[in-house]
CSV table of C-alpha atoms and ligand atoms in Angstrom, one decimal:
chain,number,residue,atom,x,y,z
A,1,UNK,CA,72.1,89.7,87.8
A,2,UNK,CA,75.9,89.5,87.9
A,3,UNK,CA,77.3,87.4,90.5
A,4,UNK,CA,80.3,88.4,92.8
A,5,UNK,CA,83.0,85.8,92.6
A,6,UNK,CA,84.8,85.6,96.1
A,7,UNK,CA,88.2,86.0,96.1
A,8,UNK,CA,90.3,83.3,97.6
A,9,UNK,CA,90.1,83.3,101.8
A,10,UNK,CA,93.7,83.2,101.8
A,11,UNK,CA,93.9,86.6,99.8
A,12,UNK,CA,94.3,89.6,102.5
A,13,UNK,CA,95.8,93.1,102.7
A,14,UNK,CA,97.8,94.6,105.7
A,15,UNK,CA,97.1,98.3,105.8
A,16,UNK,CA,100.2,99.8,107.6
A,17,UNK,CA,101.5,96.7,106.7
A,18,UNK,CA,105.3,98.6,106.5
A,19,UNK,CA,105.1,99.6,110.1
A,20,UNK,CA,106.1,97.7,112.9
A,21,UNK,CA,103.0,95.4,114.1
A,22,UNK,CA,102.1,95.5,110.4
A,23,UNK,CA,105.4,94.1,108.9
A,24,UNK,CA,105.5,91.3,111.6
A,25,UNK,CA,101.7,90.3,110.5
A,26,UNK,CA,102.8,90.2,106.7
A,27,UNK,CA,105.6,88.2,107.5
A,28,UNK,CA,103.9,85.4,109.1
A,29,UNK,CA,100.9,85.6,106.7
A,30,UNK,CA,103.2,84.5,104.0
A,31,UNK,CA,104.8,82.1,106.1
A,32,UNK,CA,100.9,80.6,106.3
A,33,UNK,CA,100.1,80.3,102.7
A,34,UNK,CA,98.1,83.9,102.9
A,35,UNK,CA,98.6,86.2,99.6
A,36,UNK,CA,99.4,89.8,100.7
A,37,UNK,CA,99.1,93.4,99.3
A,38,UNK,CA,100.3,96.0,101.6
A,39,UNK,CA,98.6,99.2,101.7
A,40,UNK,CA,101.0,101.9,103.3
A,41,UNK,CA,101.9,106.1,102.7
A,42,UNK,CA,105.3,104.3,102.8
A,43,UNK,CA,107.3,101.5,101.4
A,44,UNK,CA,110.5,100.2,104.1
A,45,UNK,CA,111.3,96.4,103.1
A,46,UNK,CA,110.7,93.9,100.6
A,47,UNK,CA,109.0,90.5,100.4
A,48,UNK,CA,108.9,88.3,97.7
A,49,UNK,CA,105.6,87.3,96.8
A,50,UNK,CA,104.1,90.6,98.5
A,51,UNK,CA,103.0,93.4,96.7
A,52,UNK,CA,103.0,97.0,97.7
A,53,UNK,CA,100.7,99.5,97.3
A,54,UNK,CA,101.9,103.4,98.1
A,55,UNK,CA,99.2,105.5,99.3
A,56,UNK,CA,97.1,106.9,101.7
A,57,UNK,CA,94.3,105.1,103.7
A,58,UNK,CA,91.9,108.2,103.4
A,59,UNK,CA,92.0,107.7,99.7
A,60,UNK,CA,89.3,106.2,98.7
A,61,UNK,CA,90.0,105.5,95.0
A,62,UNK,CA,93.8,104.3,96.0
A,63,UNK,CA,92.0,101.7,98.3
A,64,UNK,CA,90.0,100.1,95.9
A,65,UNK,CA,92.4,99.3,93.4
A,66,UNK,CA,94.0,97.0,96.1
A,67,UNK,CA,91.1,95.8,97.7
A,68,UNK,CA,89.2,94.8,94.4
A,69,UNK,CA,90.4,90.8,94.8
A,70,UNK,CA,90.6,90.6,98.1
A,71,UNK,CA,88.6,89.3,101.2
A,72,UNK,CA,90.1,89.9,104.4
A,73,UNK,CA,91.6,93.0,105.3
A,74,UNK,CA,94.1,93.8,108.7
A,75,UNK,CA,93.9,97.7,109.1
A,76,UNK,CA,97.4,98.6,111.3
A,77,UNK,CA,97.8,101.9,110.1
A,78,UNK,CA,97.7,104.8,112.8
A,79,UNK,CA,100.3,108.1,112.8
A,80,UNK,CA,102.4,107.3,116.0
A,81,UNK,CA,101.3,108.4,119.2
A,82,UNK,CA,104.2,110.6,119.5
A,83,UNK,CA,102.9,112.8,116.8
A,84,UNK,CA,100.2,114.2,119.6
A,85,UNK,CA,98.4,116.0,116.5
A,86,UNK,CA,94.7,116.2,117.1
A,87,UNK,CA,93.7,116.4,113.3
A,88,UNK,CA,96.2,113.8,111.7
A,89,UNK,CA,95.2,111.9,114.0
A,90,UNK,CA,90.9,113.2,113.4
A,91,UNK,CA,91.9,113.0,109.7
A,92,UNK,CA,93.6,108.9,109.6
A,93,UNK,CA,92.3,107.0,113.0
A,94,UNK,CA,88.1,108.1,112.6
A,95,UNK,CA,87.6,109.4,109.1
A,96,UNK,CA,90.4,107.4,107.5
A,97,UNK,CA,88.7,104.6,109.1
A,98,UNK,CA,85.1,105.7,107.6
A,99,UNK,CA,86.7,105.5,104.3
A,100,UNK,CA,88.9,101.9,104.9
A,101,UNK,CA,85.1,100.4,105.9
A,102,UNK,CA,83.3,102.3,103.0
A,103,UNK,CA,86.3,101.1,100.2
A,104,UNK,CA,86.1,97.1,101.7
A,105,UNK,CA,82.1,97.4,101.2
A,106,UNK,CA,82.3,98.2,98.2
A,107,UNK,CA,85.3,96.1,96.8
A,108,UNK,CA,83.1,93.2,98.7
A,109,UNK,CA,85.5,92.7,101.1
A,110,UNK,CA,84.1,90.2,103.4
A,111,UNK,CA,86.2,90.7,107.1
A,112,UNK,CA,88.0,93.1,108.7
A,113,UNK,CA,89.9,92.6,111.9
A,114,UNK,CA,91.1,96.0,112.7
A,115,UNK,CA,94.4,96.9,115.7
A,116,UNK,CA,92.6,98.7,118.1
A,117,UNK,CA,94.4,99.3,121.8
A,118,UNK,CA,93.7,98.4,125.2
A,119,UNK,CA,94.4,101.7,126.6
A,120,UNK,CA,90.3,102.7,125.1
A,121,UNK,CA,89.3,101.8,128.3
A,122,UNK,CA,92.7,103.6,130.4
A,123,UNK,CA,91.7,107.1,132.0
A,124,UNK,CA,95.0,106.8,133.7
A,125,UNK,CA,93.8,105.0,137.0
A,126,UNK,CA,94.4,101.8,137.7
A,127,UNK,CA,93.5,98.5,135.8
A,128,UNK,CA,93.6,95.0,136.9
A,129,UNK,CA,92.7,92.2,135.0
A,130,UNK,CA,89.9,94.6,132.7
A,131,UNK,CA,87.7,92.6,130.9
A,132,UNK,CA,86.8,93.9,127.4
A,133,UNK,CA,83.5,95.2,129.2
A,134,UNK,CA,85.4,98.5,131.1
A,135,UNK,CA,83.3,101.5,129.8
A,136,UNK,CA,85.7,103.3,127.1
A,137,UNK,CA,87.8,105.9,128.8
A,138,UNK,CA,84.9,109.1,129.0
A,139,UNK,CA,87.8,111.5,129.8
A,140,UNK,CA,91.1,110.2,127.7
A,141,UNK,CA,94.6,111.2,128.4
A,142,UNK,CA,95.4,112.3,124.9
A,143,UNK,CA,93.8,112.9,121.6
A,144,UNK,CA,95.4,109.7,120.1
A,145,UNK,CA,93.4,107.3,123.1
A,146,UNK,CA,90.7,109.8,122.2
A,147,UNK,CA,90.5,108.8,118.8
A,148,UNK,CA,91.0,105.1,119.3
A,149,UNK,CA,88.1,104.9,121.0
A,150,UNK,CA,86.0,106.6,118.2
A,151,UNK,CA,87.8,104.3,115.4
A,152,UNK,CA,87.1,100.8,117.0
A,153,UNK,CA,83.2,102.3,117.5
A,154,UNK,CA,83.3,102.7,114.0
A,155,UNK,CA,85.0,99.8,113.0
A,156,UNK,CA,82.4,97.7,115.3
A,157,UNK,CA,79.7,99.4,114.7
A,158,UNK,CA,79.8,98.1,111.2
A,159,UNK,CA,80.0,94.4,111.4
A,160,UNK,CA,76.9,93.5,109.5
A,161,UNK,CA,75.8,89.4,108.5
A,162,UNK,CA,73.1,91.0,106.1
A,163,UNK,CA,76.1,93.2,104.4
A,164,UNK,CA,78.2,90.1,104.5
A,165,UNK,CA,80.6,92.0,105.7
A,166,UNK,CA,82.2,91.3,109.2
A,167,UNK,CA,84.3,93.4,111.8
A,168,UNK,CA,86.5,92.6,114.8
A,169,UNK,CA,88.9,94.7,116.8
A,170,UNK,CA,92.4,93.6,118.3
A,171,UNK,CA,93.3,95.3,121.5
A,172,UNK,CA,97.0,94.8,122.3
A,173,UNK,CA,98.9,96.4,124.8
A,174,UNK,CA,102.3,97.4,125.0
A,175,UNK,CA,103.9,95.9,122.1
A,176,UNK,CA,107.3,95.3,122.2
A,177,UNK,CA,109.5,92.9,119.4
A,178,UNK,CA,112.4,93.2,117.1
A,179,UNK,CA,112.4,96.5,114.9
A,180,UNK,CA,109.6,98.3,117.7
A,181,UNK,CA,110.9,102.0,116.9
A,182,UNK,CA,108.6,103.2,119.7
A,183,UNK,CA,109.5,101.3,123.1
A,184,UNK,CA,113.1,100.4,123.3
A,185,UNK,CA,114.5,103.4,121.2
A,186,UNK,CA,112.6,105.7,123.6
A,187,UNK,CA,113.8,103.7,126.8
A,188,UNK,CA,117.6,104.0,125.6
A,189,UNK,CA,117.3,107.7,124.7
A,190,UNK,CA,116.0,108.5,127.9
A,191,UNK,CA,118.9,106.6,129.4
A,192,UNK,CA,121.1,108.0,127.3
A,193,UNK,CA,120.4,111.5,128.4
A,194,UNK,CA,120.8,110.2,132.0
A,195,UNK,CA,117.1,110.8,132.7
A,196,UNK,CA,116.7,107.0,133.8
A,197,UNK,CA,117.6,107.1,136.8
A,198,UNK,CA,113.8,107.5,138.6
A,199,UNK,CA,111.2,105.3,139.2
A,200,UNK,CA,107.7,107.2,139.4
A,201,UNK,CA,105.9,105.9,142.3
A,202,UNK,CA,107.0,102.9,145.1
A,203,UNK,CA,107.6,100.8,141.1
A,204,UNK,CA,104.9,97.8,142.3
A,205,UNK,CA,102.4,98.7,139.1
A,206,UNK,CA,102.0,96.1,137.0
A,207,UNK,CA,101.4,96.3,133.5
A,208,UNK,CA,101.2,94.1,130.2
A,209,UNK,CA,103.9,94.4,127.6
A,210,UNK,CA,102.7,91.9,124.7
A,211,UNK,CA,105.5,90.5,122.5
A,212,UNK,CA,104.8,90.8,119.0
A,213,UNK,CA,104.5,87.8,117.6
A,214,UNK,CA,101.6,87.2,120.4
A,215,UNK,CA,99.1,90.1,119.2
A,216,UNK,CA,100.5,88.8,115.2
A,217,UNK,CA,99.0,85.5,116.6
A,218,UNK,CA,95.7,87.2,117.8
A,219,UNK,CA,95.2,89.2,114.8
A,220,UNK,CA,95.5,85.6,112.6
A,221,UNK,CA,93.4,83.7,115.0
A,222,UNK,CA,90.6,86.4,115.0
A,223,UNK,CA,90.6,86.5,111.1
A,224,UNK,CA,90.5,83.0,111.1
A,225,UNK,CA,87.4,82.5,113.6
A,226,UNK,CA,85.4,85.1,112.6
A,227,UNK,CA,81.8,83.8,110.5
A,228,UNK,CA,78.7,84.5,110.5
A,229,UNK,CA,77.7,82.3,113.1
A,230,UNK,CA,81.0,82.9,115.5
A,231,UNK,CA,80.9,84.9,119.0
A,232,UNK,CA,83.9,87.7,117.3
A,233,UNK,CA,81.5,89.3,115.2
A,234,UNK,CA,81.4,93.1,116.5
A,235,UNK,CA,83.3,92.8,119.0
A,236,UNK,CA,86.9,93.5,120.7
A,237,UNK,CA,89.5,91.6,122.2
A,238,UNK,CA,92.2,92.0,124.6
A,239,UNK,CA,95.4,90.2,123.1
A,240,UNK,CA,98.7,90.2,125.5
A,241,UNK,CA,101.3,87.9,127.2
A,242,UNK,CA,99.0,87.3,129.4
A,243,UNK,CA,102.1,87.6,132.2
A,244,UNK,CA,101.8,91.2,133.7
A,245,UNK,CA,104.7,92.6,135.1
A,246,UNK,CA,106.4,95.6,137.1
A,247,UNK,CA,106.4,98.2,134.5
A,248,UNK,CA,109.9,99.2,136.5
A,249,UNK,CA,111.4,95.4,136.2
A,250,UNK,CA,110.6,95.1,132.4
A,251,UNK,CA,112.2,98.9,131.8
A,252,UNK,CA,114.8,97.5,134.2
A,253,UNK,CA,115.6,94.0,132.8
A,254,UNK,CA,115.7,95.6,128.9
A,255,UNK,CA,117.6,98.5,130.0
A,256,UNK,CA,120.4,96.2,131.9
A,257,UNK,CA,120.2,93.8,128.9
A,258,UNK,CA,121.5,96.1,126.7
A,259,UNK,CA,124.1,97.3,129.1
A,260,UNK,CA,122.6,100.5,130.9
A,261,UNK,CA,122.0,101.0,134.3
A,262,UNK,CA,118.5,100.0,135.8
A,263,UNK,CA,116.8,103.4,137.5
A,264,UNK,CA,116.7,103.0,141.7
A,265,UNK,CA,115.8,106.9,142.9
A,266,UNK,CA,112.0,106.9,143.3
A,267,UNK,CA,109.5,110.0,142.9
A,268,UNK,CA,106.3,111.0,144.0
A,269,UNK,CA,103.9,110.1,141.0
A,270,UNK,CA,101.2,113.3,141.5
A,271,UNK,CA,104.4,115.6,141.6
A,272,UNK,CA,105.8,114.0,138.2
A,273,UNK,CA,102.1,114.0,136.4
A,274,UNK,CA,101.7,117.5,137.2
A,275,UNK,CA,104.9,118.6,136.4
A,276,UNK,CA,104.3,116.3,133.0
A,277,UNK,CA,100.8,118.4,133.0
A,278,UNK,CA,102.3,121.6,133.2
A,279,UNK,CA,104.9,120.8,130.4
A,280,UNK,CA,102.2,119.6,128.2
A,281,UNK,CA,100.2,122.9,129.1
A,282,UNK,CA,103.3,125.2,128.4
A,283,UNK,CA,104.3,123.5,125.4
A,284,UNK,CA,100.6,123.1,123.8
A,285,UNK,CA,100.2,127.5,124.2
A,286,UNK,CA,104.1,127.5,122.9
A,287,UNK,CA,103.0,125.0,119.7
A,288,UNK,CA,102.2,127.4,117.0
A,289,UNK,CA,105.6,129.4,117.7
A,290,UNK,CA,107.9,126.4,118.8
A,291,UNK,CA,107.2,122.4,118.2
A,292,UNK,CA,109.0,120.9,121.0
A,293,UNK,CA,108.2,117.0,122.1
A,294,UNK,CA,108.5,116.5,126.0
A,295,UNK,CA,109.5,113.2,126.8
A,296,UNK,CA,107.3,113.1,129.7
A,297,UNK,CA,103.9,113.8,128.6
A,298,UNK,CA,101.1,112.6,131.2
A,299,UNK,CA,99.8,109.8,128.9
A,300,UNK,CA,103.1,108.4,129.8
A,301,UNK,CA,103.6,109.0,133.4
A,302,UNK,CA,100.7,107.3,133.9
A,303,UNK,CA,101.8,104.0,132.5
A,304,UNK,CA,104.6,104.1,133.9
A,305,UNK,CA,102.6,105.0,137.7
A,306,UNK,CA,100.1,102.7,137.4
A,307,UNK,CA,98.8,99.4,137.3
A,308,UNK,CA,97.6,98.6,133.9
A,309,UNK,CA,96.7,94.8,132.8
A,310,UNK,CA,94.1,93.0,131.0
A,311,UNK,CA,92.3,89.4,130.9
A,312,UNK,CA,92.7,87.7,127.9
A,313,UNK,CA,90.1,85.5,129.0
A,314,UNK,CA,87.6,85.9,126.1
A,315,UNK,CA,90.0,85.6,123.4
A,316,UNK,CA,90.9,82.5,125.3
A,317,UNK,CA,87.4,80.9,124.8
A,318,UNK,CA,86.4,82.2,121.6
A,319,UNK,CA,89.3,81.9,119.6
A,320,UNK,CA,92.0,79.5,121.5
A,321,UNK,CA,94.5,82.1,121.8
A,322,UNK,CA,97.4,81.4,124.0
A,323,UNK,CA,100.6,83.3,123.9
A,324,UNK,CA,103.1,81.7,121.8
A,325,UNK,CA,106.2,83.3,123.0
A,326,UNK,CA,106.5,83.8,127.2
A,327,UNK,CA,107.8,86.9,128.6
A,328,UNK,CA,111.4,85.9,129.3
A,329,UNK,CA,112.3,84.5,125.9
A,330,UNK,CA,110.4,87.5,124.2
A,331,UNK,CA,112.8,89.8,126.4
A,332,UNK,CA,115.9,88.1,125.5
A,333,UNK,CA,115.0,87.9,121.8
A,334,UNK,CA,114.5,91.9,121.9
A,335,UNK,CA,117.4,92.6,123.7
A,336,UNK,CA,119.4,90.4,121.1
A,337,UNK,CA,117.8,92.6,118.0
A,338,UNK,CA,119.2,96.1,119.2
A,339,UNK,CA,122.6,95.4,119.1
A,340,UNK,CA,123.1,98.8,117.8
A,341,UNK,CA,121.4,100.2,121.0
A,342,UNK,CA,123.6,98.8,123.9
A,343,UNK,CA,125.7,101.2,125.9
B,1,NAI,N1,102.9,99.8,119.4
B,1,NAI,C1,102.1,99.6,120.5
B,1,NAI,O1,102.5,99.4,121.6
B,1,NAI,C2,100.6,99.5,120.2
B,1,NAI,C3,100.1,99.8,119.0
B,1,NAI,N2,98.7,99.7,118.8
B,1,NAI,C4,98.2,99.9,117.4
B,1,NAI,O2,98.8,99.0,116.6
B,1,NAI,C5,98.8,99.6,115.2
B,1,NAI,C6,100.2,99.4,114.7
B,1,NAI,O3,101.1,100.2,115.5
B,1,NAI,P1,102.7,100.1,115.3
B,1,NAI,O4,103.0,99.1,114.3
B,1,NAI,O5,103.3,100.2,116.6
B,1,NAI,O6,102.9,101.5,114.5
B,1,NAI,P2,103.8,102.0,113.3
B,1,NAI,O7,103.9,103.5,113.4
B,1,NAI,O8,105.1,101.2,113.3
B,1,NAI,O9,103.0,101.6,112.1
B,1,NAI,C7,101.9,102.3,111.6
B,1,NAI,C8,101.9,102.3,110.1
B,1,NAI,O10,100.8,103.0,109.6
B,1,NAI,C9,101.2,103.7,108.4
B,1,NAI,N3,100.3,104.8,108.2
B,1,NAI,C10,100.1,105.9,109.0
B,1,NAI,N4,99.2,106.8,108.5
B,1,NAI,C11,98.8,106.2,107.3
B,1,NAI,C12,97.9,106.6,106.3
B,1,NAI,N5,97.2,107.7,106.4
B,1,NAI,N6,97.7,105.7,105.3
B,1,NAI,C13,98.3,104.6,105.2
B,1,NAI,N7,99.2,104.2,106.1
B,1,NAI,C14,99.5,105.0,107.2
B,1,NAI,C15,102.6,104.2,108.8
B,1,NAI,O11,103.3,104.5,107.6
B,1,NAI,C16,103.2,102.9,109.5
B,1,NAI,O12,103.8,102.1,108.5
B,1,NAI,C17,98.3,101.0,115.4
B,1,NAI,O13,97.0,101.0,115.0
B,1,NAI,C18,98.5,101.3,116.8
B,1,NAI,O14,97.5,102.2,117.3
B,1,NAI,C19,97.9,99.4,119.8
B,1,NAI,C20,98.4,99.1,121.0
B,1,NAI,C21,99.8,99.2,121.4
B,2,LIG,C1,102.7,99.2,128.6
B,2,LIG,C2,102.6,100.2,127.5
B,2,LIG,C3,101.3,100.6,127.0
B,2,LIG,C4,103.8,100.7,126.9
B,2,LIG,C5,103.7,101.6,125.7
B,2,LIG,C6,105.0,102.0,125.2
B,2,LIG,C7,105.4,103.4,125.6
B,2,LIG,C8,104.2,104.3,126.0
B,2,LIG,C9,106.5,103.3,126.7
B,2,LIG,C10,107.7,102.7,126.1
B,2,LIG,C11,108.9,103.4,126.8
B,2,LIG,C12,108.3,104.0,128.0
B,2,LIG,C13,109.0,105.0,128.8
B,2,LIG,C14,108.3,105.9,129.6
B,2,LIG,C15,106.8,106.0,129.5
B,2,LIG,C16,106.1,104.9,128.7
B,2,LIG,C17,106.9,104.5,127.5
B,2,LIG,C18,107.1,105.7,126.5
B,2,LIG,C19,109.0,106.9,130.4
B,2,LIG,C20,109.0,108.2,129.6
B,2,LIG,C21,108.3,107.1,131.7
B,2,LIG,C22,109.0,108.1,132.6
B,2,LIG,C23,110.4,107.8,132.8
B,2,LIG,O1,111.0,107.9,133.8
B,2,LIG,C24,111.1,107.5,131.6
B,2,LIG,C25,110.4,106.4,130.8
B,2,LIG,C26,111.1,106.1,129.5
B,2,LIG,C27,110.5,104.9,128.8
């Protein structure tokens, strides 16, 4: 019988590697020693030393070609949440995710730490401190939560000693860094338009924004720790700053930072989520003649309306993880990258 020769450890591949989270991991791979193919439907930078590899992750065939030598993978690939499209998301986060498992088993791919989220577990009530054993949310707020859930059951769900083959899920929340198109373009738009001048609720919630390079740390740590005989194997971990915060003070202090006023009216938050519900309704039934993309869609009133943090506790004990960057320098350092953002 042929034997398998392992590929080197060090010899991993970054699916969504071109997207925010992912480009950050790839970076600092190669600043470890790691060899790195990116697997992405889209090519946005260069690195030397990295390859890239076009294509789509529910492609089978176009996975094993870049898995073949390789034996860990990071899978960061989702379509933004902003999308809100129930079978792109269907079709990449669960199935996609079928095949990403299906293509590493067979290219004897030996670990897979996959980016799930912290919000599996967020129905929109409040979380404080939630522990990684919250039930997953039964009723979620939209269909990309919704399918989330289902991917990091999947991803789990295979970790398998007898396959050699090992799984691990990263939950992050919040993520926030240099070159985030999601959180800070979004913020200044909103300002822009003059719509940031509310705060839902009395603005005590606290919530975790994670800088980047902390959850890049987690994802390395986690790759690093998981064996056969380690605590990781299956399971998920929450992975933030570990600092929660007013959601209203971190909108405030980025928002100020880049020159814009900080918001100081408040509103009722069960008047602005079902005025957010009704939009959503409206615009749902309106879809198939008109795509419009409210900016305040319930999944987002209620993180902004409620307390949502998480214990990092267990990734604490089984992997060492501490944040590497606090909260204050990570701000200042974000600020300082959108200089093409301030007022
Ligand atoms: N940004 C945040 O605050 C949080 C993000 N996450 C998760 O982190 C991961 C990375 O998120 P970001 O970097 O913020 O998103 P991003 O949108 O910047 O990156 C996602 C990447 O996936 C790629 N991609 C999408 N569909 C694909 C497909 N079918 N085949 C191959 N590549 C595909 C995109 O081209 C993009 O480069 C995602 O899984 C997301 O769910 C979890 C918690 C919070
Ligand atoms: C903590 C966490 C999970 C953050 C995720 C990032 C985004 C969901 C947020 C980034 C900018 C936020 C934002 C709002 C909601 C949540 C974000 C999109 C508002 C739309 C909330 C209502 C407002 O008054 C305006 C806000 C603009 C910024």
């Amino acid at each position: 019988m042929a034997t398998r020769i392992r590929p080197s450890s060090k010899r991993c591949a970054v699916i969504g590697g071109s997207g925010f989270l992912g480009r950050h991991l790839v970076e600092r791979l190669v600043e470890k020693g790691y060899s790195v193919a990116v697997f992405d439907i889209a090519q946005r930078y260069e690195v030397p030393g990295v390859t890239f590899h076009q294509g789509d992750l529910c492609d089978k065939q176009a996975l094993l070609k870049v898995l073949k030598d390789v034996s860990l993978v990071f899978h960061c690939a989702s379509p933004s949440p902003a999308c809100d499209d129930r079978n792109l998301f269907w079709k990449v986060n669960v199935e996609g995710t079928r095949t990403v498992i299906q293509a590493c088993q067979e290219a004897g791919v030996q670990k897979l730490v996959l980016t799930s989220s912290a919000s599996v577990v967020f129905e929109g009530t409040d979380i404080k401190n939630g522990k990684e054993d919250l039930p997953y949310a039964k009723r979620p707020i939209d269909y990309y939560t919704e399918t989330k859930i289902q991917q990091e059951k999947v991803v789990l769900e295979a970790c398998s000693k007898e396959k050699d083959f090992l799984t691990v899920a990263i939950r992050p929340h919040g993520i926030f860094g240099p070159r985030d198109p999601q959180l800070v373009p979004i913020l200044v738009d909103t300002a822009r338009k003059g719509k940031m001048k509310f705060i839902i609720g009395d603005g005590t919630n606290l919530v975790d924004f994670t800088y980047v390079e902390n959850v890049v740390h987690g994802h390395i740590l986690a790759a690093e720790h998981l064996k056969p005989d380690s605590p990781l194997c299956g399971k998920a971990y929450h992975i933030t700053n570990d600092e929660p915060i007013r959601f209203w003070d971190f909108m405030s202090q980025v928002l100020v930072g880049l020159g814009y006023d900080a918001p100081r009216y408040h509103l009722p938050y069960a008047l602005v989520y079902g005025i957010a519900m009704l939009l959503w309704l409206i615009t749902s039934l309106l879809r198939p003649l008109v795509n419009i993309k409210p900016t305040f869609t319930p999944m987002r009133v209620a993180l902004a309306g409620t307390h949502h943090y998480y214990s990092c506790s267990r990734a604490k004990q089984d992997m060492g993880y501490q944040p590497v960057v606090r909260l204050k320098e990570a701000i200042a350092r974000t600020v300082a990258s959108y200089p093409h953002l301030r007022r």
